[in-house]
Tab-separated table of C-alpha atoms in Angstrom:
chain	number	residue	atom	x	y	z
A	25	UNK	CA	45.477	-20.063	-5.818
A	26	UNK	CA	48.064	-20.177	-9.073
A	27	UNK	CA	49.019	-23.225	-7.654
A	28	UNK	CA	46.065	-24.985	-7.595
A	29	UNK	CA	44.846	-23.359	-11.213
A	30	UNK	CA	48.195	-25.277	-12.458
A	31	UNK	CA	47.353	-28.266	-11.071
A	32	UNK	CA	43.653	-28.007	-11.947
A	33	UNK	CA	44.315	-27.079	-15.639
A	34	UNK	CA	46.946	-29.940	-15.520
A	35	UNK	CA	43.910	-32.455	-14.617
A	36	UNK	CA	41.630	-30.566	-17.253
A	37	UNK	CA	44.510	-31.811	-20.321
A	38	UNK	CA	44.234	-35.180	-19.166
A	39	UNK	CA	40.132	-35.342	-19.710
A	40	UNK	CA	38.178	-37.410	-22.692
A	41	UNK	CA	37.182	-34.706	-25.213
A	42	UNK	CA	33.478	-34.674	-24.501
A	43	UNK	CA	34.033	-33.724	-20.696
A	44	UNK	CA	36.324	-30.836	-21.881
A	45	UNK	CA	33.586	-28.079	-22.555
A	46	UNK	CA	32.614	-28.334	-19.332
A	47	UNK	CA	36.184	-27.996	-17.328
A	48	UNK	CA	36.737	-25.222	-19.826
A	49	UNK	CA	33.931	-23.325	-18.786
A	50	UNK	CA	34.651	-24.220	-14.655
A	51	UNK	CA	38.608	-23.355	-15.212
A	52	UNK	CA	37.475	-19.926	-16.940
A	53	UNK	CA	35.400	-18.971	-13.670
A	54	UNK	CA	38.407	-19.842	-11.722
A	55	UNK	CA	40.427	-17.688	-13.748
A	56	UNK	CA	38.735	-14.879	-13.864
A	57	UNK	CA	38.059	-15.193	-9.896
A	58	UNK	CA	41.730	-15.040	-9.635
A	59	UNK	CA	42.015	-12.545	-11.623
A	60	UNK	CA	39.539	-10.604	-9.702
A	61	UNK	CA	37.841	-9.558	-13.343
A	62	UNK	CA	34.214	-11.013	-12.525
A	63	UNK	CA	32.439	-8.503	-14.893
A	64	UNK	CA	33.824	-12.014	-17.380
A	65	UNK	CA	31.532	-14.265	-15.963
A	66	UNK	CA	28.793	-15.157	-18.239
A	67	UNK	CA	26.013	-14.762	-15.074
A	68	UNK	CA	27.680	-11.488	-13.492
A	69	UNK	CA	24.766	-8.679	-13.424
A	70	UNK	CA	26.456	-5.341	-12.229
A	71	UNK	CA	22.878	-4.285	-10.990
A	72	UNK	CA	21.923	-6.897	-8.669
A	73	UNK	CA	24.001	-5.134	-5.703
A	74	UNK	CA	22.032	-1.847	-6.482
A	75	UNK	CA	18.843	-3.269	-7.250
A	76	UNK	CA	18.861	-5.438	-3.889
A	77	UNK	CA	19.808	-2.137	-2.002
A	78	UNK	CA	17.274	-0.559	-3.494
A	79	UNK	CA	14.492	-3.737	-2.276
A	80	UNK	CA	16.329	-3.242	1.255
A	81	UNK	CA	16.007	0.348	1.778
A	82	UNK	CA	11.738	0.483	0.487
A	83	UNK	CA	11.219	-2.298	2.907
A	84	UNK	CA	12.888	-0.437	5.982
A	85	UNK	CA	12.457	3.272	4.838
A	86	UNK	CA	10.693	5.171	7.655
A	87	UNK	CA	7.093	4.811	8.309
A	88	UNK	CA	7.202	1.150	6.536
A	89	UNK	CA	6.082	-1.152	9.124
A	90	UNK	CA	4.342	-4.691	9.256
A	91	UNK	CA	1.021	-4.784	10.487
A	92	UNK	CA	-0.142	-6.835	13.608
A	93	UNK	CA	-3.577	-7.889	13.252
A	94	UNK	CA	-5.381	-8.101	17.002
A	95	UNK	CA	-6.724	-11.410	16.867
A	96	UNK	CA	-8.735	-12.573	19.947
A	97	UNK	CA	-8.308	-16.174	21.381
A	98	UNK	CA	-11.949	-15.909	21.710
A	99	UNK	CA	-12.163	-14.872	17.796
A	100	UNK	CA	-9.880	-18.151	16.894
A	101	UNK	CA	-12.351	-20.855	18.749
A	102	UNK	CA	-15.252	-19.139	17.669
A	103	UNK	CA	-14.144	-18.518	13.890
A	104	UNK	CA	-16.573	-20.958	12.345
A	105	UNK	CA	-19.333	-19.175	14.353
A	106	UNK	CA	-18.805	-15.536	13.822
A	107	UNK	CA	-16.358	-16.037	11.038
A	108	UNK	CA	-12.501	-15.259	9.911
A	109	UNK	CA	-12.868	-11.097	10.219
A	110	UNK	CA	-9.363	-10.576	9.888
A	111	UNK	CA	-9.102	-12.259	6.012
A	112	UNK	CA	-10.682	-10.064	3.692
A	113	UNK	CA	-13.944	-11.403	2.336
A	114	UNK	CA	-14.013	-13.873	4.939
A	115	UNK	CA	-16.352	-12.302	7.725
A	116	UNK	CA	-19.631	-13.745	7.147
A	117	UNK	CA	-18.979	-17.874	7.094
A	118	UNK	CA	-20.702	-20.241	8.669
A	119	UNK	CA	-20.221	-24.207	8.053
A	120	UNK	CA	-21.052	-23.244	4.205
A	121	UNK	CA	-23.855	-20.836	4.638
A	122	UNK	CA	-23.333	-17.455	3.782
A	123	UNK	CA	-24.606	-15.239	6.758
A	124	UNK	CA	-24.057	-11.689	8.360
A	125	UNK	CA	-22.708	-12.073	11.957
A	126	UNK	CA	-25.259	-10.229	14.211
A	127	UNK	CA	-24.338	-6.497	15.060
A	128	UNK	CA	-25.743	-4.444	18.077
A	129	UNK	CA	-27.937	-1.588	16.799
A	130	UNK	CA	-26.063	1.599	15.938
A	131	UNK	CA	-27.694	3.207	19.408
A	132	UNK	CA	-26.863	0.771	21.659
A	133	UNK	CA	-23.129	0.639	20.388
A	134	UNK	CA	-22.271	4.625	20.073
A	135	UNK	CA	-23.106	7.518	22.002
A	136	UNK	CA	-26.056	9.635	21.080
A	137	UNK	CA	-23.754	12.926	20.534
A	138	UNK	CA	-21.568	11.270	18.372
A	139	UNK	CA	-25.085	9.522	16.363
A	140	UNK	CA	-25.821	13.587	15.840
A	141	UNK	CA	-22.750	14.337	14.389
A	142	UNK	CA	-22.814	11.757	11.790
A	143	UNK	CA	-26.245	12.934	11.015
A	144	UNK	CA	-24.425	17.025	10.651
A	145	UNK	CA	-21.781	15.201	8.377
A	146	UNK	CA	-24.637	13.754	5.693
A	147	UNK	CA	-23.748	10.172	6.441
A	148	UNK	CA	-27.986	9.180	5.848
A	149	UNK	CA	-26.884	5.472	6.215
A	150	UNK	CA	-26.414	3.199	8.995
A	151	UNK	CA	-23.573	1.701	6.818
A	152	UNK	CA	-22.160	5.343	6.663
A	153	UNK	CA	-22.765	5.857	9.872
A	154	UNK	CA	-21.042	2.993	11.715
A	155	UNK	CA	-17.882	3.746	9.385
A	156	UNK	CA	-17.912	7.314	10.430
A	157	UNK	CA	-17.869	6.306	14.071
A	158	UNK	CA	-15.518	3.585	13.801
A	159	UNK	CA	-12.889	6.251	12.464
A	160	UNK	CA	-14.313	8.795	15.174
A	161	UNK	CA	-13.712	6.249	17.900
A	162	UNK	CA	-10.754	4.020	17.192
A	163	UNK	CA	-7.789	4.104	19.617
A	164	UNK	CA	-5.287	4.272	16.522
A	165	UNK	CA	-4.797	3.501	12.624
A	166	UNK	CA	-4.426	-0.171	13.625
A	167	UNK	CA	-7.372	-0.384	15.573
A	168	UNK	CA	-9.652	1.114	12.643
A	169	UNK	CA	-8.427	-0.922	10.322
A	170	UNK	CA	-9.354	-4.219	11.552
A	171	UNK	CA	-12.952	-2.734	13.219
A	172	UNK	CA	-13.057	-2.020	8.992
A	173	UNK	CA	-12.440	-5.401	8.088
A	174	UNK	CA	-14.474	-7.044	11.092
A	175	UNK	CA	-17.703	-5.106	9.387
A	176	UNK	CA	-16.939	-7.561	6.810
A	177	UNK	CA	-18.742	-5.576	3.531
A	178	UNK	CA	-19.612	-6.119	0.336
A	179	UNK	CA	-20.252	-4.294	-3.076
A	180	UNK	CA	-22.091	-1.010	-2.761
A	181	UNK	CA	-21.421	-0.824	1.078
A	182	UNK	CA	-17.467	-1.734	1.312
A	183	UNK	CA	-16.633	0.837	-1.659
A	184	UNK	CA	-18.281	3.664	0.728
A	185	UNK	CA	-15.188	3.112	3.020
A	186	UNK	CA	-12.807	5.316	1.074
A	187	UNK	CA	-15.665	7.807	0.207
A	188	UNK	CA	-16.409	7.734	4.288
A	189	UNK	CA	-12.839	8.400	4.617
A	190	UNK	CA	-11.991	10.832	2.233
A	191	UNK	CA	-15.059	12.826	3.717
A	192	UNK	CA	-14.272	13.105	7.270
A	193	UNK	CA	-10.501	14.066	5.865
A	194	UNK	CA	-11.451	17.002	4.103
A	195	UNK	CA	-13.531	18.195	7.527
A	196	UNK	CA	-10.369	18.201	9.612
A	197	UNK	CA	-8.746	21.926	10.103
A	198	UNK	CA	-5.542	20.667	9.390
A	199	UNK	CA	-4.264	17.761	7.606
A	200	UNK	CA	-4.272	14.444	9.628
A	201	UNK	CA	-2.336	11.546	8.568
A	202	UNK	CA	-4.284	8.701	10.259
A	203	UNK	CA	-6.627	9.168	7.445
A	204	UNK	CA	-3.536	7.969	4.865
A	205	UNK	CA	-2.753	5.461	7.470
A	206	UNK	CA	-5.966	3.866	7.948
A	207	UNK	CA	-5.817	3.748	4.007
A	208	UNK	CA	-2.397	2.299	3.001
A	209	UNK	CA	-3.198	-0.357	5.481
A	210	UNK	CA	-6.668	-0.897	3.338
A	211	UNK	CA	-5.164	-1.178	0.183
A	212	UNK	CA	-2.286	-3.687	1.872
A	213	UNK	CA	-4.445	-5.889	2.905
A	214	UNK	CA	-6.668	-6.419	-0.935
A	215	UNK	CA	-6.369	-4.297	-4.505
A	216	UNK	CA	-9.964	-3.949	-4.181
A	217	UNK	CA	-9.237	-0.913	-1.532
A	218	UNK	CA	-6.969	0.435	-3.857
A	219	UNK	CA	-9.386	0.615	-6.736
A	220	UNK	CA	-12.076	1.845	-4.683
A	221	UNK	CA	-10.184	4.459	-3.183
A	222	UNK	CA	-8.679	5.507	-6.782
A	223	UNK	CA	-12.749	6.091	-7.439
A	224	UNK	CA	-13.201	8.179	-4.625
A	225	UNK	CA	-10.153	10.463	-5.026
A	226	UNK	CA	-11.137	10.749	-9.003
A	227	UNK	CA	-14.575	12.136	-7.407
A	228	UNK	CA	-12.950	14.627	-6.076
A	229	UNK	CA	-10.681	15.511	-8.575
A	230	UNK	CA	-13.583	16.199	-10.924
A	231	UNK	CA	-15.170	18.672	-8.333
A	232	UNK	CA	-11.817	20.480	-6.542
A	233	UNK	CA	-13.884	23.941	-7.152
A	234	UNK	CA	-16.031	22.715	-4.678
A	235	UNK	CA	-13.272	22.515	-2.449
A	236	UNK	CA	-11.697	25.362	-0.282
A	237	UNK	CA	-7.811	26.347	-0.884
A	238	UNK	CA	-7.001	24.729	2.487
A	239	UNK	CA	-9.290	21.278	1.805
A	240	UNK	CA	-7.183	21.467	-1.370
A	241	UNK	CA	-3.894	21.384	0.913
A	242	UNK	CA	-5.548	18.642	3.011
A	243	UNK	CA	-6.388	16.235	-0.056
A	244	UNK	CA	-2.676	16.920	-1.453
A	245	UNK	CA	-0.625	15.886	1.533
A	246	UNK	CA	-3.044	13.039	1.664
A	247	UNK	CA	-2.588	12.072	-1.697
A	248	UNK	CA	1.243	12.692	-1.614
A	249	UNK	CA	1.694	10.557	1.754
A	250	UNK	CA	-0.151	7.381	-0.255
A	251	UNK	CA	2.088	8.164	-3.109
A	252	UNK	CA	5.027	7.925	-1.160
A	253	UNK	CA	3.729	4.690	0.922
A	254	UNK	CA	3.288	3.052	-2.371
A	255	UNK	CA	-0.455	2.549	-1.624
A	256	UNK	CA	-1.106	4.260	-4.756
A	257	UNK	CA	0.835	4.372	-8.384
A	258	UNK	CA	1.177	8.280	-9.890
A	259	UNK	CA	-1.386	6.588	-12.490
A	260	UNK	CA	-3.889	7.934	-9.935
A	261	UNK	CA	-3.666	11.308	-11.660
A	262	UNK	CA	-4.319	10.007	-15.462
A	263	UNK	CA	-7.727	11.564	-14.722
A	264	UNK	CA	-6.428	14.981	-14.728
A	265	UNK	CA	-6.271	17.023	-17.537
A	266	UNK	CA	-3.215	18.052	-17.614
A	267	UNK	CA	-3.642	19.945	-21.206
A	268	UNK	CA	-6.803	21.971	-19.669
A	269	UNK	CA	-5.662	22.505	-15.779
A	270	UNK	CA	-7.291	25.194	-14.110
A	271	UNK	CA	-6.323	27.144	-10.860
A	272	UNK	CA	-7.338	24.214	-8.620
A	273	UNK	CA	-5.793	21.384	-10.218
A	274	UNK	CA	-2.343	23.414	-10.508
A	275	UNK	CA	-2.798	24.306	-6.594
A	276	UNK	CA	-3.799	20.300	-6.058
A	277	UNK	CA	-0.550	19.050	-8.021
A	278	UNK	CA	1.905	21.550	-7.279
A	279	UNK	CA	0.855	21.079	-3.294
A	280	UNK	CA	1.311	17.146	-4.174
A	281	UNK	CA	4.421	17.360	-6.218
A	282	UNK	CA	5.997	19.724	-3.014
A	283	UNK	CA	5.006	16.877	-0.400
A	284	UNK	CA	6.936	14.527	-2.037
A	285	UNK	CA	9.697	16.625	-2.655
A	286	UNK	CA	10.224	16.742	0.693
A	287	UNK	CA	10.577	13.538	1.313
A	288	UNK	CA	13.620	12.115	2.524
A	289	UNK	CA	14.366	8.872	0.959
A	290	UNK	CA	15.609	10.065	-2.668
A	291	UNK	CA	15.169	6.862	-4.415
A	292	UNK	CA	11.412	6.159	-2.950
A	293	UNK	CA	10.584	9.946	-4.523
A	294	UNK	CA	12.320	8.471	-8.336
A	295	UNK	CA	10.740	5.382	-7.722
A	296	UNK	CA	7.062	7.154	-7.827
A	297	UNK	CA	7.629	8.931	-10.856
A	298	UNK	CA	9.928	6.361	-12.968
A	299	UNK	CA	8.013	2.974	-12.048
A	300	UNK	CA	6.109	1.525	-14.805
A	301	UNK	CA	2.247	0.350	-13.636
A	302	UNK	CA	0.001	-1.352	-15.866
């Protein structure tokens, strides 16, 4: 290597003046590469190693995983028919002409028992309804999710999903995570989830007395397991006053704050509280 910066800066004396600047600058890399000093070069960033790690470890940290979307051979040939369910906003296409792909009547596609207990849980719509028993009857988180997206909503009717959701989560005796689940793969797949669901949580957060001490528990590790996903910023809690909290929003935060804590991954649990979000 000193041998061939010798012979190199040899070369460099013999150059016209106008090419010199730029030999300078080349022989000064070498230099310093031999030198092993390369906090000299000009474009050196000493974060770039830690930042990538960082990148690395929130895209393989555990419970990160890619989502598989069950398309149907049938569903490709027959996408200008019935439409392109799996692409948000796309469901109800046909050659041009907006139009809602024909769906079986609520009887005819779930079971009268299960009908009932929609009715028990207040859901007084058929739009209500059919989201309840899609996330009473899916096989998994996957599965619901892209039954959700097949129903292809809009407006009023697709920002009841989170509020459908959020209801039927607050009903379980213990905290369930395919609730979370079935969300962070929501707001993955458009914002629009994410705002929505923002709404609905900020519903609740407005009424907590309403709630028991365990429902309380319930919404927290819910809220904390988003959090952590990165499905939702901390900015989620701006609605709180935090000046004026009373005994349910200090059992709702310090429940939250304690989830997270736990957490594992170290840098994932600074990352939620030191990010900046619009």
């Amino acid at each position: 290597m000193k041998q061939f910066l010798l012979a190199t800066q040899k070369q460099f004396n013999l150059l016209p003046a106008e090419e010199n600047s730029r030999m300078k600058y080349m022989l000064s890399i070498l230099i310093n590469i031999k030198n092993n000093n390369i906090t000299k070069l000009s474009d050196f960033n000493p974060t770039q190693h830690e930042e990538l790690r960082k990148i690395l470890k929130s895209l393989i940290r555990k419970g990160n995983s890619v989502v598989t979307l069950q398309i149907k051979l049938d569903d490709l040939l027959n996408a200008e028919k019935n439409g392109k369910w799996w692409l948000v906003g796309s469901a109800w296409k046909n050659e041009g002409v907006t139009k809602k792909v024909e769906e079986k009547p609520l009887q005819e596609k779930y079971s009268a028992k299960l009908l009932e207990l929609a009715k028990k849980q207040r859901m007084n719509t058929d739009n209500r309804r059919n989201l309840f028993c899609i996330l009473m009857t899916a096989e998994d988180y996957h599965d619901a999710f892209e039954k959700l997206l097949r129903l292809g909503l809009k407006g009023q009717q697709e920002r009841e999903i989170p509020l459908v959701i959020v209801h039927c989560l607050l009903q379980e005796k213990n905290f369930n995570p395919y609730y979370a689940l079935v969300c962070d793969q929501l707001c993955l797949s458009d914002r629009r989830h994410q705002m929505t669901l923002q709404c609905a949580l900020w519903d609740r957060f407005r009424d907590l007395q309403s709630l028991s001490s365990y429902q309380i528990h319930i919404l927290a590790r819910f809220l904390a397991q988003l959090l952590i996903a990165g499905s939702l910023p901390i900015s989620v809690l701006k609605v709180v006053e935090f000046a004026e909290l009373d005994k349910y929003h200090i059992r709702l935060l310090r429940q939250t704050i304690l989830s997270i804590a736990n957490e594992e991954n170290i840098d994932r649990v600074k990352e939620i509280f030191l990010k900046k979000y619009d």
